[in-house]
C-alpha positions as protocol buffer text, in pm:
chain_id: "A"
residue {
  index: 1
  type: MET
  ca { x: 2175 y: -1894 z: 424 }
}
residue {
  index: 2
  type: ALA
  ca { x: 1886 y: -2053 z: 432 }
}
residue {
  index: 3
  type: ARG
  ca { x: 1687 y: -2090 z: 770 }
}
residue {
  index: 4
  type: THR
  ca { x: 1351 y: -2232 z: 817 }
}
residue {
  index: 5
  type: ALA
  ca { x: 1112 y: -2051 z: 1037 }
}
residue {
  index: 6
  type: PRO
  ca { x: 1065 y: -2239 z: 1427 }
}
residue {
  index: 7
  type: ALA
  ca { x: 734 y: -2197 z: 1572 }
}
residue {
  index: 8
  type: ALA
  ca { x: 667 y: -1781 z: 1646 }
}
residue {
  index: 9
  type: ASN
  ca { x: 801 y: -1635 z: 1930 }
}
residue {
  index: 10
  type: SER
  ca { x: 619 y: -1388 z: 2157 }
}
residue {
  index: 11
  type: ALA
  ca { x: 888 y: -1179 z: 2286 }
}
residue {
  index: 12
  type: ALA
  ca { x: 1055 y: -1181 z: 1924 }
}
residue {
  index: 13
  type: SER
  ca { x: 759 y: -1069 z: 1775 }
}
residue {
  index: 14
  type: LEU
  ca { x: 719 y: -736 z: 2041 }
}
residue {
  index: 15
  type: GLU
  ca { x: 1050 y: -668 z: 1990 }
}
residue {
  index: 16
  type: LEU
  ca { x: 1064 y: -710 z: 1642 }
}
residue {
  index: 17
  type: ILE
  ca { x: 736 y: -474 z: 1614 }
}
residue {
  index: 18
  type: ASP
  ca { x: 824 y: -197 z: 1880 }
}
residue {
  index: 19
  type: GLY
  ca { x: 880 y: 116 z: 1706 }
}
residue {
  index: 20
  type: PHE
  ca { x: 766 y: 88 z: 1423 }
}
residue {
  index: 21
  type: SER
  ca { x: 774 y: 333 z: 1100 }
}
residue {
  index: 22
  type: LEU
  ca { x: 532 y: 414 z: 895 }
}
residue {
  index: 23
  type: GLU
  ca { x: 400 y: 575 z: 596 }
}
residue {
  index: 24
  type: MET
  ca { x: 119 y: 837 z: 422 }
}
residue {
  index: 25
  type: THR
  ca { x: 78 y: 1050 z: 127 }
}
residue {
  index: 26
  type: GLY
  ca { x: 46 y: 1411 z: 123 }
}
residue {
  index: 27
  type: LYS
  ca { x: -341 y: 1362 z: 54 }
}
residue {
  index: 28
  type: ASP
  ca { x: -354 y: 1191 z: 374 }
}
residue {
  index: 29
  type: VAL
  ca { x: -347 y: 1466 z: 600 }
}
residue {
  index: 30
  type: GLN
  ca { x: -729 y: 1481 z: 751 }
}
residue {
  index: 31
  type: ALA
  ca { x: -675 y: 1075 z: 733 }
}
residue {
  index: 32
  type: LEU
  ca { x: -367 y: 1134 z: 1030 }
}
residue {
  index: 33
  type: ALA
  ca { x: -558 y: 1364 z: 1238 }
}
residue {
  index: 34
  type: GLU
  ca { x: -804 y: 1084 z: 1237 }
}
residue {
  index: 35
  type: ALA
  ca { x: -528 y: 796 z: 1375 }
}
residue {
  index: 36
  type: LYS
  ca { x: -296 y: 1005 z: 1612 }
}
residue {
  index: 37
  type: ASP
  ca { x: -427 y: 842 z: 1911 }
}
residue {
  index: 38
  type: ARG
  ca { x: -376 y: 513 z: 1803 }
}
residue {
  index: 39
  type: ILE
  ca { x: 15 y: 550 z: 1675 }
}
residue {
  index: 40
  type: PRO
  ca { x: 258 y: 534 z: 1939 }
}
residue {
  index: 41
  type: SER
  ca { x: 411 y: 896 z: 1975 }
}
residue {
  index: 42
  type: GLY
  ca { x: 737 y: 948 z: 1843 }
}
residue {
  index: 43
  type: THR
  ca { x: 643 y: 691 z: 1544 }
}
residue {
  index: 44
  type: ARG
  ca { x: 806 y: 795 z: 1212 }
}
residue {
  index: 45
  type: ILE
  ca { x: 610 y: 851 z: 897 }
}
residue {
  index: 46
  type: SER
  ca { x: 753 y: 825 z: 524 }
}
residue {
  index: 47
  type: VAL
  ca { x: 606 y: 1113 z: 368 }
}
residue {
  index: 48
  type: THR
  ca { x: 613 y: 1004 z: 1 }
}
residue {
  index: 49
  type: PHE
  ca { x: 690 y: 1200 z: -384 }
}
residue {
  index: 50
  type: LEU
  ca { x: 425 y: 1095 z: -621 }
}
residue {
  index: 51
  type: GLY
  ca { x: 351 y: 1269 z: -929 }
}
residue {
  index: 52
  type: ASN
  ca { x: -17 y: 1358 z: -858 }
}
residue {
  index: 53
  type: GLU
  ca { x: 118 y: 1540 z: -512 }
}
residue {
  index: 54
  type: ASP
  ca { x: 259 y: 1876 z: -533 }
}
residue {
  index: 55
  type: LEU
  ca { x: 524 y: 2092 z: -315 }
}
residue {
  index: 56
  type: ALA
  ca { x: 310 y: 2247 z: -113 }
}
residue {
  index: 57
  type: MET
  ca { x: 158 y: 1909 z: 12 }
}
residue {
  index: 58
  type: ARG
  ca { x: 401 y: 1737 z: 62 }
}
residue {
  index: 59
  type: ILE
  ca { x: 532 y: 2034 z: 303 }
}
residue {
  index: 60
  type: ALA
  ca { x: 134 y: 2095 z: 466 }
}
residue {
  index: 61
  type: ALA
  ca { x: 168 y: 1624 z: 579 }
}
residue {
  index: 62
  type: ALA
  ca { x: 565 y: 1691 z: 685 }
}
residue {
  index: 63
  type: GLN
  ca { x: 425 y: 1962 z: 926 }
}
residue {
  index: 64
  type: ALA
  ca { x: 137 y: 1750 z: 987 }
}
residue {
  index: 65
  type: VAL
  ca { x: 334 y: 1484 z: 1063 }
}
residue {
  index: 66
  type: LEU
  ca { x: 541 y: 1680 z: 1279 }
}
residue {
  index: 67
  type: ASP
  ca { x: 295 y: 1882 z: 1434 }
}
residue {
  index: 68
  type: ARG
  ca { x: 89 y: 1599 z: 1614 }
}
residue {
  index: 69
  type: GLY
  ca { x: 465 y: 1468 z: 1750 }
}
residue {
  index: 70
  type: PHE
  ca { x: 601 y: 1189 z: 1521 }
}
residue {
  index: 71
  type: VAL
  ca { x: 910 y: 1193 z: 1304 }
}
residue {
  index: 72
  type: PRO
  ca { x: 866 y: 1297 z: 963 }
}
residue {
  index: 73
  type: VAL
  ca { x: 1107 y: 1077 z: 677 }
}
residue {
  index: 74
  type: PRO
  ca { x: 996 y: 1285 z: 339 }
}
residue {
  index: 75
  type: HIS
  ca { x: 1043 y: 1106 z: 43 }
}
residue {
  index: 76
  type: VAL
  ca { x: 1269 y: 1270 z: -284 }
}
residue {
  index: 77
  type: SER
  ca { x: 1204 y: 1126 z: -566 }
}
residue {
  index: 78
  type: ALA
  ca { x: 1502 y: 1175 z: -797 }
}
residue {
  index: 79
  type: ARG
  ca { x: 1386 y: 1133 z: -1140 }
}
residue {
  index: 80
  type: ARG
  ca { x: 1055 y: 1300 z: -1081 }
}
residue {
  index: 81
  type: LEU
  ca { x: 1258 y: 1658 z: -998 }
}
residue {
  index: 82
  type: LYS
  ca { x: 1272 y: 1888 z: -1206 }
}
residue {
  index: 83
  type: SER
  ca { x: 1562 y: 2086 z: -1146 }
}
residue {
  index: 84
  type: GLN
  ca { x: 1784 y: 2100 z: -875 }
}
residue {
  index: 85
  type: GLY
  ca { x: 1640 y: 2447 z: -745 }
}
residue {
  index: 86
  type: GLU
  ca { x: 1310 y: 2251 z: -780 }
}
residue {
  index: 87
  type: LEU
  ca { x: 1514 y: 2022 z: -547 }
}
residue {
  index: 88
  type: GLU
  ca { x: 1692 y: 2282 z: -338 }
}
residue {
  index: 89
  type: GLU
  ca { x: 1341 y: 2458 z: -277 }
}
residue {
  index: 90
  type: PHE
  ca { x: 1248 y: 2184 z: -138 }
}
residue {
  index: 91
  type: LEU
  ca { x: 1482 y: 2059 z: 123 }
}
residue {
  index: 92
  type: GLY
  ca { x: 1498 y: 2462 z: 236 }
}
residue {
  index: 93
  type: ARG
  ca { x: 1183 y: 2416 z: 284 }
}
residue {
  index: 94
  type: LEU
  ca { x: 1074 y: 2136 z: 529 }
}
residue {
  index: 95
  type: GLN
  ca { x: 1407 y: 2305 z: 669 }
}
residue {
  index: 96
  type: GLU
  ca { x: 1262 y: 2597 z: 783 }
}
residue {
  index: 97
  type: ILE
  ca { x: 944 y: 2347 z: 977 }
}
residue {
  index: 98
  type: GLY
  ca { x: 1246 y: 2148 z: 1121 }
}
residue {
  index: 99
  type: ALA
  ca { x: 1171 y: 1810 z: 864 }
}
residue {
  index: 100
  type: SER
  ca { x: 1492 y: 1777 z: 734 }
}
residue {
  index: 101
  type: GLU
  ca { x: 1649 y: 1570 z: 954 }
}
residue {
  index: 102
  type: HIS
  ca { x: 1628 y: 1245 z: 803 }
}
residue {
  index: 103
  type: ILE
  ca { x: 1490 y: 1104 z: 433 }
}
residue {
  index: 104
  type: PHE
  ca { x: 1457 y: 832 z: 188 }
}
residue {
  index: 105
  type: THR
  ca { x: 1534 y: 918 z: -138 }
}
residue {
  index: 106
  type: ILE
  ca { x: 1414 y: 737 z: -390 }
}
residue {
  index: 107
  type: GLY
  ca { x: 1425 y: 677 z: -805 }
}
residue {
  index: 108
  type: GLY
  ca { x: 1091 y: 796 z: -858 }
}
residue {
  index: 109
  type: ASP
  ca { x: 857 y: 530 z: -1106 }
}
residue {
  index: 110
  type: PRO
  ca { x: 939 y: 771 z: -1463 }
}
residue {
  index: 111
  type: ALA
  ca { x: 1072 y: 612 z: -1733 }
}
residue {
  index: 112
  type: VAL
  ca { x: 1325 y: 946 z: -1807 }
}
residue {
  index: 113
  type: PRO
  ca { x: 1427 y: 1151 z: -1597 }
}
residue {
  index: 114
  type: GLU
  ca { x: 1208 y: 1475 z: -1596 }
}
residue {
  index: 115
  type: GLY
  ca { x: 1571 y: 1644 z: -1505 }
}
residue {
  index: 116
  type: PRO
  ca { x: 1924 y: 1586 z: -1338 }
}
residue {
  index: 117
  type: TYR
  ca { x: 1877 y: 1300 z: -1126 }
}
residue {
  index: 118
  type: GLU
  ca { x: 1880 y: 1012 z: -1305 }
}
residue {
  index: 119
  type: ASP
  ca { x: 1833 y: 786 z: -949 }
}
residue {
  index: 120
  type: SER
  ca { x: 1862 y: 832 z: -613 }
}
residue {
  index: 121
  type: LEU
  ca { x: 2235 y: 816 z: -595 }
}
residue {
  index: 122
  type: ALA
  ca { x: 2259 y: 1103 z: -795 }
}
residue {
  index: 123
  type: VAL
  ca { x: 2095 y: 1340 z: -566 }
}
residue {
  index: 124
  type: ILE
  ca { x: 2305 y: 1163 z: -273 }
}
residue {
  index: 125
  type: SER
  ca { x: 2649 y: 1248 z: -472 }
}
residue {
  index: 126
  type: SER
  ca { x: 2468 y: 1610 z: -558 }
}
residue {
  index: 127
  type: GLY
  ca { x: 2655 y: 1765 z: -186 }
}
residue {
  index: 128
  type: VAL
  ca { x: 2296 y: 1950 z: -165 }
}
residue {
  index: 129
  type: LEU
  ca { x: 2120 y: 1739 z: 127 }
}
residue {
  index: 130
  type: GLN
  ca { x: 2400 y: 1821 z: 352 }
}
residue {
  index: 131
  type: GLN
  ca { x: 2337 y: 2172 z: 276 }
}
residue {
  index: 132
  type: TYR
  ca { x: 1964 y: 2182 z: 448 }
}
residue {
  index: 133
  type: GLY
  ca { x: 2019 y: 1994 z: 721 }
}
residue {
  index: 134
  type: VAL
  ca { x: 2013 y: 1598 z: 609 }
}
residue {
  index: 135
  type: HIS
  ca { x: 2170 y: 1391 z: 835 }
}
residue {
  index: 136
  type: GLU
  ca { x: 2043 y: 1021 z: 835 }
}
residue {
  index: 137
  type: VAL
  ca { x: 1934 y: 908 z: 455 }
}
residue {
  index: 138
  type: GLY
  ca { x: 1719 y: 635 z: 391 }
}
residue {
  index: 139
  type: ILE
  ca { x: 1746 y: 393 z: 85 }
}
residue {
  index: 140
  type: GLY
  ca { x: 1566 y: 129 z: -95 }
}
residue {
  index: 141
  type: GLY
  ca { x: 1606 y: -260 z: -58 }
}
residue {
  index: 142
  type: TYR
  ca { x: 1490 y: -490 z: -313 }
}
residue {
  index: 143
  type: PRO
  ca { x: 1492 y: -875 z: -167 }
}
residue {
  index: 144
  type: GLU
  ca { x: 1238 y: -997 z: -433 }
}
residue {
  index: 145
  type: GLY
  ca { x: 1334 y: -786 z: -691 }
}
residue {
  index: 146
  type: HIS
  ca { x: 1185 y: -525 z: -861 }
}
residue {
  index: 147
  type: PRO
  ca { x: 1036 y: -625 z: -1198 }
}
residue {
  index: 148
  type: ASP
  ca { x: 1182 y: -315 z: -1449 }
}
residue {
  index: 149
  type: ILE
  ca { x: 1525 y: -406 z: -1308 }
}
residue {
  index: 150
  type: SER
  ca { x: 1835 y: -713 z: -1287 }
}
residue {
  index: 151
  type: ARG
  ca { x: 1944 y: -786 z: -964 }
}
residue {
  index: 152
  type: ASP
  ca { x: 2271 y: -728 z: -1012 }
}
residue {
  index: 153
  type: ALA
  ca { x: 2141 y: -343 z: -1152 }
}
residue {
  index: 154
  type: LEU
  ca { x: 2009 y: -344 z: -807 }
}
residue {
  index: 155
  type: GLU
  ca { x: 2311 y: -484 z: -651 }
}
residue {
  index: 156
  type: HIS
  ca { x: 2548 y: -235 z: -768 }
}
residue {
  index: 157
  type: ALA
  ca { x: 2284 y: 76 z: -688 }
}
residue {
  index: 158
  type: PHE
  ca { x: 2273 y: -42 z: -393 }
}
residue {
  index: 159
  type: TRP
  ca { x: 2657 y: -25 z: -261 }
}
residue {
  index: 160
  type: ASP
  ca { x: 2729 y: 216 z: -460 }
}
residue {
  index: 161
  type: LYS
  ca { x: 2481 y: 393 z: -274 }
}
residue {
  index: 162
  type: VAL
  ca { x: 2638 y: 315 z: 112 }
}
residue {
  index: 163
  type: ALA
  ca { x: 2965 y: 376 z: 20 }
}
residue {
  index: 164
  type: ALA
  ca { x: 2813 y: 707 z: -131 }
}
residue {
  index: 165
  type: LEU
  ca { x: 2660 y: 816 z: 248 }
}
residue {
  index: 166
  type: LYS
  ca { x: 2985 y: 704 z: 394 }
}
residue {
  index: 167
  type: ASP
  ca { x: 3159 y: 897 z: 202 }
}
residue {
  index: 168
  type: GLN
  ca { x: 2937 y: 1213 z: 322 }
}
residue {
  index: 169
  type: GLY
  ca { x: 2999 y: 1149 z: 656 }
}
residue {
  index: 170
  type: LEU
  ca { x: 2579 y: 1103 z: 659 }
}
residue {
  index: 171
  type: GLY
  ca { x: 2385 y: 829 z: 851 }
}
residue {
  index: 172
  type: MET
  ca { x: 2150 y: 552 z: 653 }
}
residue {
  index: 173
  type: PHE
  ca { x: 1913 y: 349 z: 688 }
}
residue {
  index: 174
  type: VAL
  ca { x: 1739 y: 99 z: 500 }
}
residue {
  index: 175
  type: THR
  ca { x: 1398 y: 46 z: 413 }
}
residue {
  index: 176
  type: THR
  ca { x: 1311 y: -262 z: 203 }
}
residue {
  index: 177
  type: GLN
  ca { x: 971 y: -308 z: -54 }
}
residue {
  index: 178
  type: PHE
  ca { x: 719 y: -511 z: 48 }
}
residue {
  index: 179
  type: ALA
  ca { x: 694 y: -863 z: 94 }
}
residue {
  index: 180
  type: PHE
  ca { x: 449 y: -1224 z: 144 }
}
residue {
  index: 181
  type: ASP
  ca { x: 759 y: -1428 z: 213 }
}
residue {
  index: 182
  type: THR
  ca { x: 1014 y: -1387 z: 505 }
}
residue {
  index: 183
  type: GLU
  ca { x: 1252 y: -1631 z: 358 }
}
residue {
  index: 184
  type: PRO
  ca { x: 1399 y: -1339 z: 65 }
}
residue {
  index: 185
  type: VAL
  ca { x: 1393 y: -1176 z: 317 }
}
residue {
  index: 186
  type: VAL
  ca { x: 1616 y: -1277 z: 604 }
}
residue {
  index: 187
  type: ALA
  ca { x: 1864 y: -1402 z: 283 }
}
residue {
  index: 188
  type: TRP
  ca { x: 1906 y: -1065 z: 210 }
}
residue {
  index: 189
  type: ILE
  ca { x: 1981 y: -976 z: 589 }
}
residue {
  index: 190
  type: ASP
  ca { x: 2197 y: -1175 z: 621 }
}
residue {
  index: 191
  type: ALA
  ca { x: 2390 y: -1095 z: 300 }
}
residue {
  index: 192
  type: VAL
  ca { x: 2381 y: -753 z: 384 }
}
residue {
  index: 193
  type: ARG
  ca { x: 2476 y: -774 z: 702 }
}
residue {
  index: 194
  type: ALA
  ca { x: 2769 y: -1019 z: 642 }
}
residue {
  index: 195
  type: ARG
  ca { x: 2930 y: -681 z: 385 }
}
residue {
  index: 196
  type: GLY
  ca { x: 2913 y: -541 z: 765 }
}
residue {
  index: 197
  type: ILE
  ca { x: 2626 y: -270 z: 726 }
}
residue {
  index: 198
  type: ASP
  ca { x: 2494 y: -338 z: 1064 }
}
residue {
  index: 199
  type: GLY
  ca { x: 2280 y: -10 z: 1027 }
}
residue {
  index: 200
  type: PRO
  ca { x: 1899 y: -37 z: 1098 }
}
residue {
  index: 201
  type: ILE
  ca { x: 1704 y: -220 z: 836 }
}
residue {
  index: 202
  type: ARG
  ca { x: 1323 y: -142 z: 831 }
}
residue {
  index: 203
  type: VAL
  ca { x: 1151 y: -414 z: 695 }
}
residue {
  index: 204
  type: GLY
  ca { x: 829 y: -286 z: 465 }
}
residue {
  index: 205
  type: THR
  ca { x: 525 y: -526 z: 518 }
}
residue {
  index: 206
  type: PRO
  ca { x: 117 y: -379 z: 386 }
}
residue {
  index: 207
  type: GLY
  ca { x: -60 y: -325 z: 708 }
}
residue {
  index: 208
  type: PRO
  ca { x: -429 y: -507 z: 691 }
}
residue {
  index: 209
  type: ALA
  ca { x: -577 y: -418 z: 336 }
}
residue {
  index: 210
  type: GLY
  ca { x: -843 y: -598 z: 65 }
}
residue {
  index: 211
  type: ILE
  ca { x: -692 y: -896 z: -4 }
}
residue {
  index: 212
  type: ARG
  ca { x: -766 y: -819 z: -345 }
}
residue {
  index: 213
  type: ARG
  ca { x: -523 y: -464 z: -335 }
}
residue {
  index: 214
  type: LEU
  ca { x: -290 y: -699 z: -118 }
}
residue {
  index: 215
  type: LEU
  ca { x: -263 y: -901 z: -484 }
}
residue {
  index: 216
  type: ASN
  ca { x: -309 y: -578 z: -749 }
}
residue {
  index: 217
  type: PHE
  ca { x: 28 y: -399 z: -552 }
}
residue {
  index: 218
  type: ALA
  ca { x: 201 y: -697 z: -535 }
}
residue {
  index: 219
  type: ARG
  ca { x: 213 y: -723 z: -942 }
}
residue {
  index: 220
  type: ARG
  ca { x: 266 y: -365 z: -960 }
}
residue {
  index: 221
  type: PHE
  ca { x: 601 y: -386 z: -791 }
}
residue {
  index: 222
  type: GLY
  ca { x: 658 y: -750 z: -901 }
}
residue {
  index: 223
  type: VAL
  ca { x: 678 y: -936 z: -536 }
}
residue {
  index: 224
  type: GLY
  ca { x: 639 y: -1249 z: -586 }
}
residue {
  index: 225
  type: ALA
  ca { x: 264 y: -1361 z: -494 }
}
residue {
  index: 226
  type: ASN
  ca { x: 215 y: -1700 z: -603 }
}
residue {
  index: 227
  type: ALA
  ca { x: -46 y: -1961 z: -400 }
}
residue {
  index: 228
  type: MET
  ca { x: 223 y: -2124 z: -151 }
}
residue {
  index: 229
  type: ILE
  ca { x: 353 y: -1804 z: -85 }
}
residue {
  index: 230
  type: VAL
  ca { x: 18 y: -1652 z: 4 }
}
residue {
  index: 231
  type: LYS
  ca { x: -112 y: -1925 z: 181 }
}
residue {
  index: 232
  type: LYS
  ca { x: 216 y: -1897 z: 402 }
}
residue {
  index: 233
  type: TYR
  ca { x: 93 y: -1529 z: 494 }
}
residue {
  index: 234
  type: GLY
  ca { x: -234 y: -1613 z: 518 }
}
residue {
  index: 235
  type: PHE
  ca { x: -481 y: -1537 z: 309 }
}
residue {
  index: 236
  type: SER
  ca { x: -567 y: -1851 z: 48 }
}
residue {
  index: 237
  type: LEU
  ca { x: -621 y: -1622 z: -372 }
}
residue {
  index: 238
  type: THR
  ca { x: -1010 y: -1834 z: -358 }
}
residue {
  index: 239
  type: ASN
  ca { x: -1091 y: -1598 z: -80 }
}
residue {
  index: 240
  type: LEU
  ca { x: -1003 y: -1259 z: -236 }
}
residue {
  index: 241
  type: MET
  ca { x: -1306 y: -1111 z: -54 }
}
residue {
  index: 242
  type: GLY
  ca { x: -1193 y: -1045 z: 230 }
}
residue {
  index: 243
  type: ASP
  ca { x: -850 y: -856 z: 445 }
}
residue {
  index: 244
  type: ALA
  ca { x: -588 y: -997 z: 544 }
}
residue {
  index: 245
  type: GLY
  ca { x: -310 y: -840 z: 810 }
}
residue {
  index: 246
  type: PRO
  ca { x: 0 y: -937 z: 853 }
}
residue {
  index: 247
  type: ASP
  ca { x: 48 y: -1160 z: 1090 }
}
residue {
  index: 248
  type: HIS
  ca { x: 265 y: -1436 z: 1036 }
}
residue {
  index: 249
  type: PHE
  ca { x: 476 y: -1279 z: 828 }
}
residue {
  index: 250
  type: VAL
  ca { x: 601 y: -1090 z: 1160 }
}
residue {
  index: 251
  type: ASP
  ca { x: 559 y: -1378 z: 1390 }
}
residue {
  index: 252
  type: ASP
  ca { x: 777 y: -1553 z: 1113 }
}
residue {
  index: 253
  type: LEU
  ca { x: 999 y: -1284 z: 1039 }
}
residue {
  index: 254
  type: ALA
  ca { x: 1092 y: -1226 z: 1397 }
}
residue {
  index: 255
  type: ALA
  ca { x: 1102 y: -1649 z: 1496 }
}
residue {
  index: 256
  type: VAL
  ca { x: 1366 y: -1660 z: 1238 }
}
residue {
  index: 257
  type: LEU
  ca { x: 1560 y: -1333 z: 1299 }
}
residue {
  index: 258
  type: ALA
  ca { x: 1551 y: -1441 z: 1712 }
}
residue {
  index: 259
  type: SER
  ca { x: 1674 y: -1797 z: 1591 }
}
residue {
  index: 260
  type: ALA
  ca { x: 2038 y: -1599 z: 1433 }
}
residue {
  index: 261
  type: PRO
  ca { x: 2331 y: -1648 z: 1616 }
}
residue {
  index: 262
  type: SER
  ca { x: 2387 y: -1279 z: 1681 }
}
residue {
  index: 263
  type: THR
  ca { x: 2691 y: -1145 z: 1531 }
}
residue {
  index: 264
  type: ASP
  ca { x: 2796 y: -880 z: 1759 }
}
residue {
  index: 265
  type: ASP
  ca { x: 2670 y: -728 z: 2126 }
}
residue {
  index: 266
  type: ALA
  ca { x: 2518 y: -353 z: 1967 }
}
residue {
  index: 267
  type: GLY
  ca { x: 2292 y: -551 z: 1780 }
}
residue {
  index: 268
  type: SER
  ca { x: 1909 y: -640 z: 1836 }
}
residue {
  index: 269
  type: GLY
  ca { x: 1808 y: -924 z: 2016 }
}
residue {
  index: 270
  type: LEU
  ca { x: 1682 y: -1079 z: 1749 }
}
residue {
  index: 271
  type: GLY
  ca { x: 2021 y: -1198 z: 1649 }
}
residue {
  index: 272
  type: ILE
  ca { x: 2116 y: -967 z: 1324 }
}
residue {
  index: 273
  type: ALA
  ca { x: 2381 y: -758 z: 1392 }
}
residue {
  index: 274
  type: GLY
  ca { x: 2211 y: -403 z: 1444 }
}
residue {
  index: 275
  type: HIS
  ca { x: 1855 y: -262 z: 1433 }
}
residue {
  index: 276
  type: VAL
  ca { x: 1600 y: -469 z: 1193 }
}
residue {
  index: 277
  type: GLY
  ca { x: 1246 y: -335 z: 1255 }
}
residue {
  index: 278
  type: LEU
  ca { x: 911 y: -309 z: 1089 }
}
residue {
  index: 279
  type: HIS
  ca { x: 796 y: -24 z: 819 }
}
residue {
  index: 280
  type: PHE
  ca { x: 416 y: -73 z: 746 }
}
residue {
  index: 281
  type: TYR
  ca { x: 310 y: 45 z: 378 }
}
residue {
  index: 282
  type: THR
  ca { x: -68 y: 140 z: 455 }
}
residue {
  index: 283
  type: PHE
  ca { x: -301 y: 43 z: 203 }
}
residue {
  index: 284
  type: GLY
  ca { x: -595 y: -20 z: 394 }
}
residue {
  index: 285
  type: GLY
  ca { x: -515 y: 315 z: 607 }
}
residue {
  index: 286
  type: LEU
  ca { x: -319 y: 466 z: 844 }
}
residue {
  index: 287
  type: ALA
  ca { x: -605 y: 391 z: 1131 }
}
residue {
  index: 288
  type: ALA
  ca { x: -648 y: 1 z: 1024 }
}
residue {
  index: 289
  type: THR
  ca { x: -341 y: 53 z: 1007 }
}
residue {
  index: 290
  type: ALA
  ca { x: -259 y: 151 z: 1378 }
}
residue {
  index: 291
  type: ASP
  ca { x: -550 y: -41 z: 1504 }
}
residue {
  index: 292
  type: TRP
  ca { x: -390 y: -379 z: 1375 }
}
residue {
  index: 293
  type: ALA
  ca { x: -75 y: -272 z: 1538 }
}
residue {
  index: 294
  type: ARG
  ca { x: -202 y: -232 z: 1862 }
}
residue {
  index: 295
  type: ARG
  ca { x: -460 y: -564 z: 1820 }
}
residue {
  index: 296
  type: PHE
  ca { x: -72 y: -736 z: 1718 }
}
residue {
  index: 297
  type: THR
  ca { x: -5 y: -615 z: 2035 }
}
residue {
  index: 298
  type: ASP
  ca { x: -180 y: -611 z: 2328 }
}
residue {
  index: 299
  type: GLU
  ca { x: -248 y: -1027 z: 2199 }
}
residue {
  index: 300
  type: ARG
  ca { x: 213 y: -1153 z: 2257 }
}
residue {
  index: 301
  type: SER
  ca { x: 167 y: -937 z: 2538 }
}
């Protein structure tokens, strides 16, 4: 249901940002080392599965996350896997270093699968994950849709994955694509909660980065970035030379969530059943995002 966001509420903003997660690539090991003292201990850090990375880079990144006191959440990109053997080798290496408990499954960018897995549902349904110590699996959410997939297909795929994880006794969390506008995000969360899913949802948002870079990523991923939306987010299309952070977005999202009627006693204090948190896509770098989060928290404490 549609809601109008009230004025920013500092307590709600602090609750929403508490326990945020971050994302890094296999090339960010040195950047993580430089930013480690700025990131809260125990932070969940996703490790990407990109086409320009290899097994050694992904394992090294997961190891670096562990070594610095954080919780690794390695990605598994279904369409990039060339065989079940490659999936098992990856999971086996993760298990050896103690990094296989939490993973995040995605379909991946290739238009044609490089191996036997058409999508992340195929990876989940393979029965392989549990053999390597996986206990919790993340799936993607797309409040503003996907540029290459219809909304109906996205919805069916989402609920098929939810059912498959439940059937296999695996825990689940959701991380959404990043957004600039709170309204579709809250409407999407409402719809998911209305169907009885009260597991953790992490709303994706960009950390601070150059405005041009943010808009380029928005166009690439089909995220709405018209003049009205980006003004609500906190920057102007007439001035593209500076940087922008998600201050307005986080405050507005927290205020709207806090105004929602709680549907059970086990949910977060933000009003919507189940935990709702934030996941930062670190387009501007791990250190810049960690510094922004610390400043944002200090200003509202």
